[in-house]
Amino acid sequence: AQVGYMLLGISIGTAAGGAAGLFHLVNHALIKGALFMALAGVVLTYQGTSLNDLKGLGRTSPWTMTAFAIGAVSLIGVPLTAGFQSKYALVNALFEHGWWWAVAVVMFSSLLAVVYMGRMLEAVFFRAPSNPNKRRQEAPFVILIPLWILVLPILICGGIWLAGRIPDIREGVTLVGAAGLFIVAIVIAMKVSAGETPELSLGEAVPGLEFAFKAEPLGALFALVASGLWIVNSFYSIGYMRGNRERNQTRFYMCFAVALFGAMGVALSANLFTLFVFYEILTLSTYPLVAHKGDANAQRGARSYLMTLLGTSIGFLLVAVSWTGALAGSLDFVPGGLLQQAEGLTPVVASALLLLFAFGVGKAALMPIHFWLPNAMVAPTPVSALLHAVAVVKAGVFTILKVAIYVFGEEI
C-alpha cells in the first residue's frame, strides 16, 4: 500500500502529486526503518517474533516500544506524525485532480493499517505479558540510539505541521528537535570514542543489499557536526524567514528536518547501498528548499540542482557501487579497504572506479560538476548555509572520504 501511495502521487502527473509521492517515499523510509529497528531490538532482547511475544512489552521495554508506537501511528497516518502529512498532501493532490475514487482507496487502505497495526499496539500496551516472569529490559543501547534518531524526525515533522499556524510553537519544535538530535549524536560520539561500535541491520531489501548502520569515528564526527550546525542554522532561519515574511515556512522547516535525517543516514551507513539510499533522500528533501521562492529563477536553479545530483548519482555513483559489489562480493565498509582483496582489480580498473565515485558524488561539487552549487544559491540564505555548511556539500566530501578509507584503503 505504501509503495502504491508513492506511485499514485507520481501518476497524477501534477507538481502537487509528484511532491506528495516523493514526500511519502522519504516518510516511508523513516517509518519502516523505525519499525524494523524496534522489532530487531525485541528479537535480540526476548528472542520472540510472534504477536504473542509482543504482549506486555510496553511495560517491560517502554523506550523501545514507544518508538515502535510512533512509527506505527505514523504508518497509519495519525495527525501529529510525518505519515499524516504526506497522506494529507496526497489526498489534496487527488482532490485537485478530481480522482475521488483514489481518495476512497487511500482512506480504505489506511483503515486496513489501523487493523493490523492496531492489533500489534493492543498486544504491546494493553495485554498482560505472555510470560509473567518477564523482567524489564530495553533493547541494546546500540539499537536504541539509532532507533530514536529515526523516530525524532517523525515527531519533529509532525510537530512542525501541527504548529504551522503558530510560529512561536512551530519554531520551538524545530529548536527542541534539533537539540534532541544533537544530544543523540553526542551520545553516539561518546560511545565511539570509548571504543564501542554501535551497529544495526534492518534486513535486506533484496538478497545482497542490506540496510545497515554502523557508527565509526568518521561518521560519528560528521553526525556531530551536522546536527550541531542545525541548531545554529535554525536560529538564523527563524530570524531570516520572519524578517523577510517568507511564504510556506512550515514546509521549509519540515524539509529541513527530513534533510537532516538524510544526512544522519549518510553518516551512520554501514555499506554503500545504505549510503546511496540516504544520499538520494538528502537530494530529494533539499529540492523543495532550493525551489522555495517559487519564481522562475528558483525553479530553474532547483531543476539544475535536482537533475545534476540525480544524474551524477545514477549515471556514475550507482555504476561505481554496482561495480564494487561485483569485484569485492560485498558492499560493506571495511577498515583497510573493501577492495584490498578483490580479484581482478588492476590499476586501470581502480582508476576508473575512483573517477566514477569522485564524479558520482555530485554533492562534493568537483569541477566540472560544480555548476549546480552557484545555481542553487537562488534559495533563501539559510538553505545556502544548509547546502554549503550543514549537510549537502559536507555529505559529498564525507562520502568521498569514507569511500577512500573504507573502500579503496591506503594501499590502493
Short mmCIF file of C-alpha atoms in Angstrom, two decimals:
data_model
loop_
_atom_site.label_atom_id
_atom_site.label_comp_id
_atom_site.label_asym_id
_atom_site.label_seq_id
_atom_site.Cartn_x
_atom_site.Cartn_y
_atom_site.Cartn_z
CA ALA A 1 0.00 0.00 0.00
CA GLN A 2 2.80 2.43 0.89
CA VAL A 3 4.53 1.94 -2.47
CA GLY A 4 1.11 2.37 -4.06
CA TYR A 5 0.77 5.81 -2.43
CA MET A 6 4.08 6.89 -3.95
CA LEU A 7 3.18 5.64 -7.43
CA LEU A 8 -0.33 7.10 -7.15
CA GLY A 9 1.06 10.55 -6.38
CA ILE A 10 3.51 10.44 -9.28
CA SER A 11 0.89 9.05 -11.69
CA ILE A 12 -1.36 12.11 -11.19
CA GLY A 13 1.09 14.00 -13.39
CA THR A 14 0.95 17.25 -11.44
CA ALA A 15 3.58 19.04 -9.36
CA ALA A 16 1.48 18.59 -6.20
CA GLY A 17 1.05 14.86 -6.86
CA GLY A 18 4.73 14.29 -7.60
CA ALA A 19 5.76 16.21 -4.48
CA ALA A 20 3.32 14.17 -2.36
CA GLY A 21 4.64 10.91 -3.78
CA LEU A 22 8.27 11.84 -3.12
CA PHE A 23 7.37 13.15 0.35
CA HIS A 24 5.75 9.82 1.23
CA LEU A 25 8.80 7.97 -0.10
CA VAL A 26 11.02 9.80 2.40
CA ASN A 27 8.50 9.36 5.22
CA HIS A 28 8.20 5.67 4.44
CA ALA A 29 11.97 5.27 4.82
CA LEU A 30 11.74 6.91 8.25
CA ILE A 31 8.71 4.93 9.40
CA LYS A 32 9.69 1.44 8.23
CA GLY A 33 13.26 1.96 9.42
CA ALA A 34 11.99 2.79 12.92
CA LEU A 35 9.55 -0.14 12.97
CA PHE A 36 12.09 -2.73 11.86
CA MET A 37 14.73 -1.34 14.21
CA ALA A 38 12.36 -1.57 17.19
CA LEU A 39 11.40 -5.15 16.32
CA ALA A 40 15.07 -6.03 15.88
CA GLY A 41 15.54 -4.90 19.48
CA VAL A 42 12.68 -7.18 20.58
CA VAL A 43 14.19 -10.15 18.76
CA LEU A 44 17.62 -9.58 20.30
CA THR A 45 16.24 -8.99 23.79
CA TYR A 46 13.45 -11.56 24.03
CA GLN A 47 14.08 -13.89 21.05
CA GLY A 48 10.43 -13.54 20.05
CA THR A 49 8.85 -12.82 16.67
CA SER A 50 5.16 -13.67 17.09
CA LEU A 51 2.28 -11.40 18.12
CA ASN A 52 2.06 -13.33 21.38
CA ASP A 53 5.68 -12.41 22.16
CA LEU A 54 4.81 -8.70 21.92
CA LYS A 55 2.26 -8.84 24.72
CA GLY A 56 3.10 -6.52 27.61
CA LEU A 57 6.33 -5.17 26.10
CA GLY A 58 5.06 -1.64 26.64
CA ARG A 59 5.69 -2.24 30.35
CA THR A 60 8.97 -4.14 30.10
CA SER A 61 10.56 -2.15 27.23
CA PRO A 62 8.88 1.29 27.33
CA TRP A 63 11.51 3.25 25.37
CA THR A 64 11.76 0.65 22.61
CA MET A 65 8.02 0.18 22.24
CA THR A 66 7.22 3.90 22.47
CA ALA A 67 9.44 4.39 19.44
CA PHE A 68 7.66 1.46 17.78
CA ALA A 69 4.27 3.04 18.54
CA ILE A 70 5.33 6.36 17.00
CA GLY A 71 6.34 4.56 13.81
CA ALA A 72 3.07 2.57 13.81
CA VAL A 73 0.74 5.55 14.15
CA SER A 74 2.76 7.40 11.51
CA LEU A 75 2.30 4.45 9.14
CA ILE A 76 -1.45 4.64 9.77
CA GLY A 77 -1.44 8.39 9.17
CA VAL A 78 -2.45 9.73 12.57
CA PRO A 79 -2.23 13.54 12.90
CA LEU A 80 0.96 14.94 14.50
CA THR A 81 3.10 12.45 12.54
CA ALA A 82 5.06 12.68 9.29
CA GLY A 83 2.94 9.91 7.74
CA PHE A 84 -0.21 12.00 8.16
CA GLN A 85 1.37 14.95 6.37
CA SER A 86 2.37 13.02 3.25
CA LYS A 87 -1.04 11.30 3.08
CA TYR A 88 -2.74 14.67 3.56
CA ALA A 89 -0.68 16.13 0.71
CA LEU A 90 -1.55 13.11 -1.47
CA VAL A 91 -5.28 13.39 -0.77
CA ASN A 92 -5.23 17.13 -1.55
CA ALA A 93 -3.48 16.44 -4.87
CA LEU A 94 -6.06 13.75 -5.70
CA PHE A 95 -8.95 16.10 -4.90
CA GLU A 96 -7.48 18.81 -7.11
CA HIS A 97 -7.16 16.32 -9.96
CA GLY A 98 -10.70 15.01 -9.49
CA TRP A 99 -9.68 11.46 -8.61
CA TRP A 100 -12.31 10.87 -5.92
CA TRP A 101 -12.11 7.11 -6.31
CA ALA A 102 -8.40 7.21 -5.45
CA VAL A 103 -9.16 9.19 -2.27
CA ALA A 104 -11.51 6.39 -1.25
CA VAL A 105 -8.76 3.81 -1.90
CA VAL A 106 -6.30 5.77 0.28
CA MET A 107 -8.87 6.01 3.09
CA PHE A 108 -9.68 2.28 2.89
CA SER A 109 -6.03 1.24 2.91
CA SER A 110 -5.45 3.49 5.94
CA LEU A 111 -8.26 1.67 7.74
CA LEU A 112 -6.54 -1.63 6.95
CA ALA A 113 -3.37 -0.21 8.52
CA VAL A 114 -5.42 0.64 11.62
CA VAL A 115 -6.48 -3.02 11.85
CA TYR A 116 -3.09 -4.70 11.52
CA MET A 117 -1.03 -2.10 13.39
CA GLY A 118 -3.80 -1.72 15.99
CA ARG A 119 -3.56 -5.41 16.85
CA MET A 120 0.15 -5.05 17.50
CA LEU A 121 -0.26 -1.89 19.61
CA GLU A 122 -3.04 -3.54 21.61
CA ALA A 123 -0.80 -6.51 22.37
CA VAL A 124 2.12 -4.26 23.31
CA PHE A 125 0.33 -1.81 25.61
CA PHE A 126 -2.97 -3.38 26.71
CA ARG A 127 -2.27 -7.10 27.14
CA ALA A 128 -0.55 -8.83 30.03
CA PRO A 129 2.87 -10.31 29.25
CA SER A 130 2.72 -13.85 27.90
CA ASN A 131 5.43 -14.69 30.43
CA PRO A 132 4.56 -13.21 33.86
CA ASN A 133 8.20 -13.56 34.90
CA LYS A 134 9.48 -11.46 32.02
CA ARG A 135 11.78 -8.84 33.53
CA ARG A 136 12.04 -5.22 32.44
CA GLN A 137 14.67 -4.98 29.73
CA GLU A 138 15.17 -2.50 26.92
CA ALA A 139 16.71 -3.18 23.53
CA PRO A 140 20.51 -2.90 23.50
CA PHE A 141 21.77 0.67 23.68
CA VAL A 142 23.41 0.36 20.27
CA ILE A 143 19.93 -0.23 18.80
CA LEU A 144 18.03 2.23 20.98
CA ILE A 145 20.16 5.22 19.90
CA PRO A 146 19.80 4.75 16.10
CA LEU A 147 16.12 3.91 16.65
CA TRP A 148 15.42 7.30 18.23
CA ILE A 149 17.46 9.03 15.52
CA LEU A 150 14.83 7.71 13.08
CA VAL A 151 11.88 8.46 15.36
CA LEU A 152 12.85 12.06 16.17
CA PRO A 153 12.35 13.41 12.62
CA ILE A 154 8.86 11.81 12.55
CA LEU A 155 7.95 13.73 15.69
CA ILE A 156 9.66 16.93 14.55
CA CYS A 157 7.84 16.94 11.20
CA GLY A 158 4.54 16.23 12.92
CA GLY A 159 5.06 18.95 15.49
CA ILE A 160 6.07 21.50 12.85
CA TRP A 161 3.00 20.72 10.75
CA LEU A 162 0.65 20.87 13.75
CA ALA A 163 2.02 24.24 14.85
CA GLY A 164 2.16 25.61 11.31
CA ARG A 165 -0.22 28.48 12.14
CA ILE A 166 1.52 29.29 15.44
CA PRO A 167 5.05 30.41 14.50
CA ASP A 168 6.42 30.52 18.05
CA ILE A 169 5.46 26.91 18.75
CA ARG A 170 6.48 25.71 15.27
CA GLU A 171 9.93 27.18 15.64
CA GLY A 172 10.17 25.92 19.21
CA VAL A 173 9.55 22.39 17.93
CA THR A 174 12.32 22.91 15.38
CA LEU A 175 14.81 24.04 18.02
CA VAL A 176 13.88 21.32 20.52
CA GLY A 177 14.11 18.67 17.80
CA ALA A 178 17.49 19.98 16.64
CA ALA A 179 18.78 19.95 20.22
CA GLY A 180 17.46 16.41 20.75
CA LEU A 181 19.20 15.13 17.64
CA PHE A 182 22.44 16.82 18.72
CA ILE A 183 22.25 15.13 22.12
CA VAL A 184 21.79 11.72 20.48
CA ALA A 185 24.77 12.45 18.20
CA ILE A 186 26.85 13.33 21.27
CA VAL A 187 25.93 10.01 22.91
CA ILE A 188 26.95 8.12 19.76
CA ALA A 189 30.25 10.04 19.57
CA MET A 190 30.97 9.23 23.23
CA LYS A 191 30.30 5.53 22.63
CA VAL A 192 32.62 5.51 19.61
CA SER A 193 35.35 7.42 21.46
CA ALA A 194 35.13 4.79 24.23
CA GLY A 195 35.97 2.09 21.70
CA GLU A 196 32.44 0.78 21.09
CA THR A 197 30.96 0.28 17.62
CA PRO A 198 27.17 0.70 17.68
CA GLU A 199 25.73 -1.11 14.67
CA LEU A 200 22.40 -2.42 13.47
CA SER A 201 21.00 -4.31 10.49
CA LEU A 202 17.40 -3.77 9.36
CA GLY A 203 17.45 -6.70 6.95
CA GLU A 204 17.88 -7.00 3.21
CA ALA A 205 15.88 -5.07 0.62
CA VAL A 206 16.78 -7.85 -1.81
CA PRO A 207 19.40 -10.60 -1.34
CA GLY A 208 22.80 -8.97 -1.01
CA LEU A 209 21.51 -5.41 -0.44
CA GLU A 210 21.33 -4.84 3.30
CA PHE A 211 20.03 -1.81 5.16
CA ALA A 212 22.61 -1.48 7.93
CA PHE A 213 24.04 1.23 10.17
CA LYS A 214 27.39 1.38 11.92
CA ALA A 215 28.90 4.22 13.90
CA GLU A 216 32.64 4.60 13.27
CA PRO A 217 34.82 7.64 14.11
CA LEU A 218 34.43 9.46 10.77
CA GLY A 219 30.64 9.00 10.69
CA ALA A 220 30.20 9.93 14.34
CA LEU A 221 32.16 13.15 13.73
CA PHE A 222 30.03 14.07 10.70
CA ALA A 223 26.79 13.36 12.60
CA LEU A 224 28.01 15.54 15.47
CA VAL A 225 29.00 18.44 13.21
CA ALA A 226 25.83 18.35 11.05
CA SER A 227 23.41 18.08 14.00
CA GLY A 228 25.25 20.80 15.92
CA LEU A 229 25.21 23.19 12.97
CA TRP A 230 21.48 22.51 12.52
CA ILE A 231 20.87 24.27 15.85
CA VAL A 232 22.84 27.34 14.75
CA ASN A 233 21.19 27.37 11.34
CA SER A 234 17.72 27.04 12.93
CA PHE A 235 18.21 30.21 14.98
CA TYR A 236 19.32 32.08 11.85
CA SER A 237 16.46 30.63 9.80
CA ILE A 238 13.87 31.86 12.29
CA GLY A 239 15.11 35.44 12.06
CA TYR A 240 15.54 35.31 8.29
CA MET A 241 12.18 33.75 7.47
CA ARG A 242 10.29 36.07 9.80
CA GLY A 243 12.19 39.18 8.77
CA ASN A 244 11.56 38.55 5.07
CA ARG A 245 7.99 37.36 5.63
CA GLU A 246 8.70 34.28 3.55
CA ARG A 247 5.81 32.09 2.44
CA ASN A 248 5.48 28.33 3.12
CA GLN A 249 7.58 28.50 6.27
CA THR A 250 6.05 25.30 7.67
CA ARG A 251 7.11 23.33 4.57
CA PHE A 252 10.56 24.92 4.85
CA TYR A 253 11.15 23.69 8.41
CA MET A 254 9.73 20.24 7.65
CA CYS A 255 12.02 19.73 4.65
CA PHE A 256 14.94 20.92 6.76
CA ALA A 257 14.18 18.19 9.33
CA VAL A 258 13.97 15.49 6.66
CA ALA A 259 17.24 16.70 5.11
CA LEU A 260 19.00 16.27 8.44
CA PHE A 261 17.54 12.76 8.68
CA GLY A 262 19.12 12.01 5.31
CA ALA A 263 22.44 13.42 6.48
CA MET A 264 22.36 11.24 9.62
CA GLY A 265 21.68 8.18 7.46
CA VAL A 266 24.68 9.01 5.27
CA ALA A 267 26.84 9.49 8.37
CA LEU A 268 25.92 6.18 10.01
CA SER A 269 25.65 3.95 6.92
CA ALA A 270 27.43 0.62 7.20
CA ASN A 271 27.62 -0.11 3.48
CA LEU A 272 27.46 1.53 0.08
CA PHE A 273 23.82 0.55 -0.51
CA THR A 274 22.56 2.25 2.65
CA LEU A 275 24.72 5.29 1.92
CA PHE A 276 23.32 5.54 -1.62
CA VAL A 277 19.69 5.41 -0.39
CA PHE A 278 20.17 8.16 2.20
CA TYR A 279 22.28 10.19 -0.22
CA GLU A 280 19.24 10.29 -2.53
CA ILE A 281 16.88 11.10 0.36
CA LEU A 282 19.07 14.11 1.09
CA THR A 283 18.84 15.19 -2.57
CA LEU A 284 15.04 14.85 -2.77
CA SER A 285 14.36 16.57 0.56
CA THR A 286 16.51 19.61 -0.28
CA TYR A 287 14.96 20.14 -3.73
CA PRO A 288 11.84 21.91 -2.30
CA LEU A 289 14.17 24.12 -0.24
CA VAL A 290 16.09 25.27 -3.31
CA ALA A 291 12.79 25.93 -5.13
CA HIS A 292 11.27 27.62 -2.06
CA LYS A 293 10.69 31.08 -3.56
CA GLY A 294 8.73 29.59 -6.46
CA ASP A 295 9.68 32.15 -9.11
CA ALA A 296 11.27 31.38 -12.47
CA ASN A 297 14.84 31.73 -11.17
CA ALA A 298 14.14 29.42 -8.22
CA GLN A 299 12.56 26.80 -10.45
CA ARG A 300 15.43 26.97 -12.92
CA GLY A 301 18.03 26.67 -10.13
CA ALA A 302 16.12 23.81 -8.49
CA ARG A 303 15.90 21.90 -11.78
CA SER A 304 19.64 22.29 -12.27
CA TYR A 305 20.22 21.12 -8.71
CA LEU A 306 17.98 18.06 -8.96
CA MET A 307 18.97 16.95 -12.45
CA THR A 308 22.69 17.33 -11.79
CA LEU A 309 22.69 15.46 -8.48
CA LEU A 310 20.33 12.70 -9.65
CA GLY A 311 22.13 12.43 -12.98
CA THR A 312 25.58 12.05 -11.43
CA SER A 313 24.42 9.67 -8.69
CA ILE A 314 22.51 7.38 -11.06
CA GLY A 315 24.89 7.70 -14.02
CA PHE A 316 28.19 7.42 -12.11
CA LEU A 317 27.78 6.62 -8.39
CA LEU A 318 25.32 3.75 -8.89
CA VAL A 319 27.60 2.24 -11.54
CA ALA A 320 30.57 2.53 -9.16
CA VAL A 321 28.60 0.89 -6.33
CA SER A 322 27.47 -1.98 -8.58
CA TRP A 323 30.98 -2.49 -9.99
CA THR A 324 32.45 -2.53 -6.48
CA GLY A 325 29.95 -5.16 -5.38
CA ALA A 326 30.79 -7.31 -8.40
CA LEU A 327 34.55 -7.08 -7.71
CA ALA A 328 34.50 -7.50 -3.93
CA GLY A 329 31.37 -9.61 -3.46
CA SER A 330 30.19 -7.19 -0.79
CA LEU A 331 29.23 -3.55 -0.30
CA ASP A 332 30.25 -3.28 3.36
CA PHE A 333 32.66 -0.60 4.52
CA VAL A 334 35.79 -2.43 5.69
CA PRO A 335 38.67 -0.89 7.70
CA GLY A 336 41.72 -1.02 5.47
CA GLY A 337 39.67 -1.09 2.27
CA LEU A 338 36.94 -3.34 0.85
CA LEU A 339 38.79 -3.65 -2.46
CA GLN A 340 42.10 -4.74 -0.94
CA GLN A 341 41.33 -8.43 -1.53
CA ALA A 342 39.25 -8.01 -4.68
CA GLU A 343 40.27 -10.20 -7.60
CA GLY A 344 40.78 -8.57 -10.97
CA LEU A 345 41.43 -5.10 -9.55
CA THR A 346 44.04 -3.70 -11.93
CA PRO A 347 45.38 -0.12 -11.75
CA VAL A 348 43.17 0.77 -14.73
CA VAL A 349 40.04 -0.64 -13.06
CA ALA A 350 40.89 1.08 -9.75
CA SER A 351 41.41 4.41 -11.53
CA ALA A 352 38.12 4.05 -13.40
CA LEU A 353 36.29 3.25 -10.15
CA LEU A 354 37.87 6.21 -8.41
CA LEU A 355 36.72 8.57 -11.18
CA LEU A 356 33.19 7.15 -11.08
CA PHE A 357 32.99 7.66 -7.32
CA ALA A 358 34.54 11.14 -7.46
CA PHE A 359 32.20 12.47 -10.14
CA GLY A 360 29.25 10.37 -9.00
CA VAL A 361 29.24 12.18 -5.67
CA GLY A 362 27.96 15.40 -7.22
CA LYS A 363 27.33 16.94 -3.80
CA ALA A 364 31.09 17.35 -3.38
CA ALA A 365 30.87 19.90 -6.24
CA LEU A 366 34.06 18.82 -8.01
CA MET A 367 34.80 20.58 -11.29
CA PRO A 368 33.24 20.41 -13.83
CA ILE A 369 30.14 19.21 -11.95
CA HIS A 370 30.17 22.16 -9.58
CA PHE A 371 27.80 24.43 -11.51
CA TRP A 372 24.72 23.25 -9.56
CA LEU A 373 26.04 24.97 -6.43
CA PRO A 374 26.01 28.62 -7.64
CA ASN A 375 22.73 27.91 -9.47
CA ALA A 376 21.20 26.72 -6.20
CA MET A 377 22.05 29.98 -4.46
CA VAL A 378 18.67 31.34 -5.62
CA ALA A 379 17.36 29.64 -2.48
CA PRO A 380 16.85 31.55 0.79
CA THR A 381 20.11 32.25 2.65
CA PRO A 382 19.51 29.58 5.37
CA VAL A 383 19.23 27.00 2.58
CA SER A 384 22.53 28.20 1.15
CA ALA A 385 24.02 27.59 4.58
CA LEU A 386 22.48 24.10 4.60
CA LEU A 387 23.92 23.36 1.16
CA HIS A 388 27.40 24.68 1.94
CA ALA A 389 27.99 24.15 5.63
CA VAL A 390 25.45 21.90 7.37
CA ALA A 391 24.69 18.87 5.25
CA VAL A 392 24.86 18.75 1.46
CA VAL A 393 28.42 19.62 0.40
CA LYS A 394 29.69 18.15 3.66
CA ALA A 395 27.80 14.93 2.89
CA GLY A 396 29.53 14.85 -0.50
CA VAL A 397 33.01 15.35 0.93
CA PHE A 398 32.26 12.87 3.72
CA THR A 399 31.15 10.26 1.15
CA ILE A 400 34.36 10.64 -0.83
CA LEU A 401 36.43 10.34 2.38
CA LYS A 402 34.51 7.27 3.50
CA VAL A 403 34.92 5.61 0.11
CA ALA A 404 38.64 6.43 0.06
CA ILE A 405 39.23 4.99 3.54
CA TYR A 406 36.80 2.05 3.73
CA VAL A 407 36.51 1.01 0.06
CA PHE A 408 39.91 1.74 -1.51
CA GLY A 409 42.14 1.81 1.57
CA GLU A 410 45.58 3.29 1.98
CA GLU A 411 47.48 0.88 -0.25
CA ILE A 412 45.29 1.32 -3.34
#
